[in-house]
Amino acid sequence: MSLPPELDFWHPVLTSEELDDAPKKVRLMGTDVAVFRLRGGGSVGAVLDRCPHRGASLSNGTVRDRCVVCPYHGWKWATDGTGQSPGNPEGSFRTQAFDALESDGAIWIKRAGTAVPFPRFDVAGFLEISRMRRRVNAPLEVVLDNFIEVEHTGNVHYVLGYDTQRLGEVICRVETTPESVRVYNQGAQKPMPWVLRKLFRYPPNAHFVDDWVTHFSPVRSVYDQYWIDRLTGERGGDFLRNTVFFVPVDAQTTELFVFVYAEATAWGRFGLNLALLKPLTAWLGRLEIEADVKMIEGLADKSPEIRGNLLGRFDRGPLAARNRIRRIYRRGVEGLESVRNEGGED
Amino acid sequence: MNETATDVLVIGAGPAGLAVGGCLKPAGVAFELLERASKVAPRWRDHYERLHLHTFRDLSRLPDHPWPLGVAAYPSRDQVVAYFEEHARQNGLRPRFEREVTSLRREGTRWVARTRGPHGDERWSAPRAVVATGYNRVPNRPRWPGEETFSGRVMHAAEYRNGREWLGKRALVVGSGNSGAEIVLDLFEHGASTSMCVRHPTHVSPRDLFGVIPTQVLGLGLGWLPPKLFDRLALPMTKRLVGDLSAYGISRPERGPMELLQATGRVPLLDIGTVELIRQGRVTVYPGIERFDGSDVVFVDGRRAAFDVVVLATGYHAALEGFLDGAERLVDGKGHPTAFGEEHPDAPGLYFVGYRNPPTGAIHDIAKEAVRVAKAIAHAATTATTTTATATSTAKSSTTSSGTTSGATRSAADPADSGEKKGART
Ligand SMILES: Cc1cc2nc3c(=O)[nH]c(=O)nc-3n(C[C@H](O)[C@H](O)[C@H](O)COP(=O)(O)OP(=O)(O)OC[C@H]3O[C@@H](n4cnc5c(N)ncnc54)[C@H](O)[C@@H]3O)c2cc1C
Ligand code: FES
Ligand SMILES: [Fe+2]
């Protein structure tokens, strides 16, 4: 069976808490996969969620002896894809397996055996704020568009955005490499409640900075959000580092997998960080994402094609990203290799 | 040959040399800071890209130099370099770059350093010298039979930058210290199929206890206890948090972590995710290497496997004998100087900073030692009218407070006395 090339790359599919003793069904590019946690701890496994015997859904099965057991006739499938049939002890069977890994509080899968980098995000010494999945009824490209331009933040967002009146002054710098797109935005912040200004240690003469880098194997963006004193260029206090993975469930559905971290220590400010900063930032993050999702799902045109649209200076990021989605992400390992060997046009 | 005379020679502009310079400057002591490379803290610039401080930011800082805002608890390599650069700038330190000290020796009442480099051969002299060339000056490079037949590449961790070129290749990391474990992670993340050699039983602790409190804090809080008692307290906790790894090829030593550290200098592994990869079967653990054979590495338990690259995270040594005249009289069996934070009893006017690696972190220790050394030097320099300070007078002065010198009393990087400093964070 041939799997879509996108599955060559590691994707987060469940949070660690969501995977208990029972296998779970997840969907990637229209392919259903049964993910399971091995008994006795250690690792996780994943196989195609369709028993090669007579098509039962293995995610309805159970886990035993480091295998997932089919609920229909009890054939057992190991993490490497080899099968055993209690009724056919002589036979040797195989199914499509996936590499599975638990890391950063998430379960990750990819096609077995592909040589691809693991999409690490650097949060050494950061405080974990929250981790969540959110399904969006829109194609990956359209969802990503929203997440790599700031023009919408004045209208759509509650707090983490730019002042709509002064959008014209917002600096928007786009830097690209064959493998990545960075968008640096800096400008006047939307009016922010006093409590939040205190909590985030808003500096004097604050400018809000949104510094985003997107990579494409798989598609994910790391968002550094912080404030600087626009006169001295000095950083304000705490900042956020959000990593969002754009996981294609199928052609019309995308799952946002969001990791929110703050540059703060858990014990800092006499527990204020844990007691206040963490829940408040988590709540705020959720609020802003819901606002984005509502806007995206209500679009009149959700076609991934934007050539032919009228575009402005903030749309350079989305354009550069689409090009890389096509050249790298949609071609899997082959795309990654070609861009590494040859670089590529913009 | 031109000779420059001054009050103090400081050799090495890494964290230790910078810390000493930063303390001497306000005390009004004249000194020359001699550095082989062309920038400060060159070792940190050359470390692999993924490296972060594995000790907590606020417990790893130079005297009177807080970390800037916008840096997380475990700063990245580039942030560490920027921090040292800023320290040098703010303290007005102007190291003499591209001066490699080829010899340091006592001539009469003065220490004389000879340097070479693009500026030609030069001489520098002073009644006192501080050696701050680091305990990791020269890589330890073990050799194995059959290495010349090996078709892959062998490199020391010192040469390793990132795992990019090893995508889809088979990599073996030798050594289970902190850099070995992090290079394993880095190779895995770059898509290499990665294995690790664990040659000795090793203590493993999570870097953060319960995910939030740096383990280093435990070391600081309890470090004054006798090693055996410390181990009695700390071991059950780390055992609970890390669990039994012997099934994966990592066994616990018989001696406790602190005892082992004091006996062998081996620090416990502060795990940042490598152990989880091992548990999940993504990283294979092998014992020591016996020999190389063509494309294969043969291990002491008889197993063999093919590799494209072998990274030796086998540590470093101070190699003081490389330039210091009579070094053998001043160092212990591990090659580390036998005096810390004070004048060496067997070498008048000679000080060493940065040759211990306590569990509380090298930089933390350096900051404390630098303050003591600078104080002792400032005191000796102001009391001695001639340049012959005797061993006894300076050794004593390091314990008495030096009221005579203005800024020589600077605070060490202890959390207790850094709390109210500007920018110090909690
Ligand atoms: C991978 C790695 C990770 C580490 N992580 C940490 C950590 O997280 N926390 C921590 O506290 N410590 C850590 N350390 C320990 C490290 O030793 C200290 O952080 C620190 O760099 C020590 O400072 P130093 O000045 O003593 O030595 P170095 O940084 O080695 O500096 C010595 C300087 O002397 C110069 N020099 C050497 N020989 C000569 C010569 N003959 N002539 C002139 N100049 C010379 C060198 O060029 C260099 O600039 C780490 C070490 C390594 C290898
Ligand atoms: S369908 Fe799965 S065992 Fe028969
Ligand atoms: Fe948005």
XYZ file of C-alpha atoms and ligand atoms in Angstrom, chain B residues 11-17 34-36 42-44 47-48 51-55 99-101 132-137 179 316 323 353-354 361-363 366, ligand 1:
91
model
C 46.436 33.497 30.811
C 43.287 32.588 28.927
C 40.273 34.778 28.153
C 37.654 32.129 28.761
C 35.119 32.526 31.562
C 37.827 32.098 34.218
C 40.257 34.652 32.790
C 46.749 36.788 27.133
C 44.543 34.767 24.833
C 45.438 32.325 22.103
C 36.523 30.799 22.123
C 35.779 27.400 23.582
C 32.125 28.232 23.952
C 31.045 23.916 21.089
C 28.375 22.043 19.137
C 24.653 23.013 23.486
C 22.912 24.842 26.276
C 24.270 25.490 29.694
C 23.194 22.445 31.622
C 23.596 24.384 34.822
C 48.958 35.366 21.865
C 49.438 31.723 22.591
C 51.515 31.223 25.705
C 43.067 30.190 33.471
C 43.521 27.969 30.446
C 40.682 25.609 31.437
C 40.579 21.991 32.454
C 39.462 21.098 28.957
C 42.364 22.440 26.945
C 28.232 16.150 26.037
C 39.573 16.636 27.896
C 53.458 25.415 28.606
C 41.323 29.387 38.408
C 38.896 27.004 36.735
C 28.924 23.748 37.831
C 32.283 24.995 36.588
C 31.200 28.570 36.007
C 35.060 29.942 38.698
C 30.535 20.581 26.232
C 30.767 21.339 27.503
C 29.674 21.829 28.213
C 29.846 22.539 29.399
N 28.743 23.002 30.052
C 28.897 23.673 31.222
C 27.767 24.160 31.947
O 26.635 23.955 31.547
N 27.959 24.833 33.090
C 29.210 25.080 33.581
O 29.317 25.710 34.620
N 30.280 24.610 32.910
C 30.175 23.922 31.773
N 31.287 23.447 31.111
C 32.592 23.610 31.721
C 33.456 24.683 31.071
O 34.721 24.252 31.307
C 33.168 26.027 31.659
O 31.886 26.442 31.275
C 34.111 27.127 31.208
O 34.232 27.198 29.814
C 35.445 27.010 31.842
O 36.085 28.243 31.649
P 37.646 28.390 31.640
O 37.910 29.818 31.384
O 38.193 27.757 32.859
O 38.130 27.494 30.437
P 37.926 27.688 28.873
O 36.582 28.112 28.542
O 38.441 26.438 28.266
O 38.903 28.895 28.518
C 40.315 28.775 28.535
C 40.884 29.826 27.644
O 42.267 29.762 27.659
C 42.788 29.895 26.368
N 44.073 29.222 26.314
C 44.311 27.899 26.511
N 45.635 27.647 26.396
C 46.225 28.834 26.147
C 47.581 29.235 25.955
N 48.583 28.356 25.989
N 47.833 30.534 25.709
C 46.833 31.439 25.690
N 45.542 31.133 25.868
C 45.252 29.830 26.104
C 41.745 29.243 25.496
O 41.809 29.696 24.160
C 40.474 29.691 26.196
O 40.002 30.911 25.745
C 31.141 22.749 29.901
C 32.243 22.248 29.200
C 32.061 21.553 28.007
C 33.257 21.010 27.284
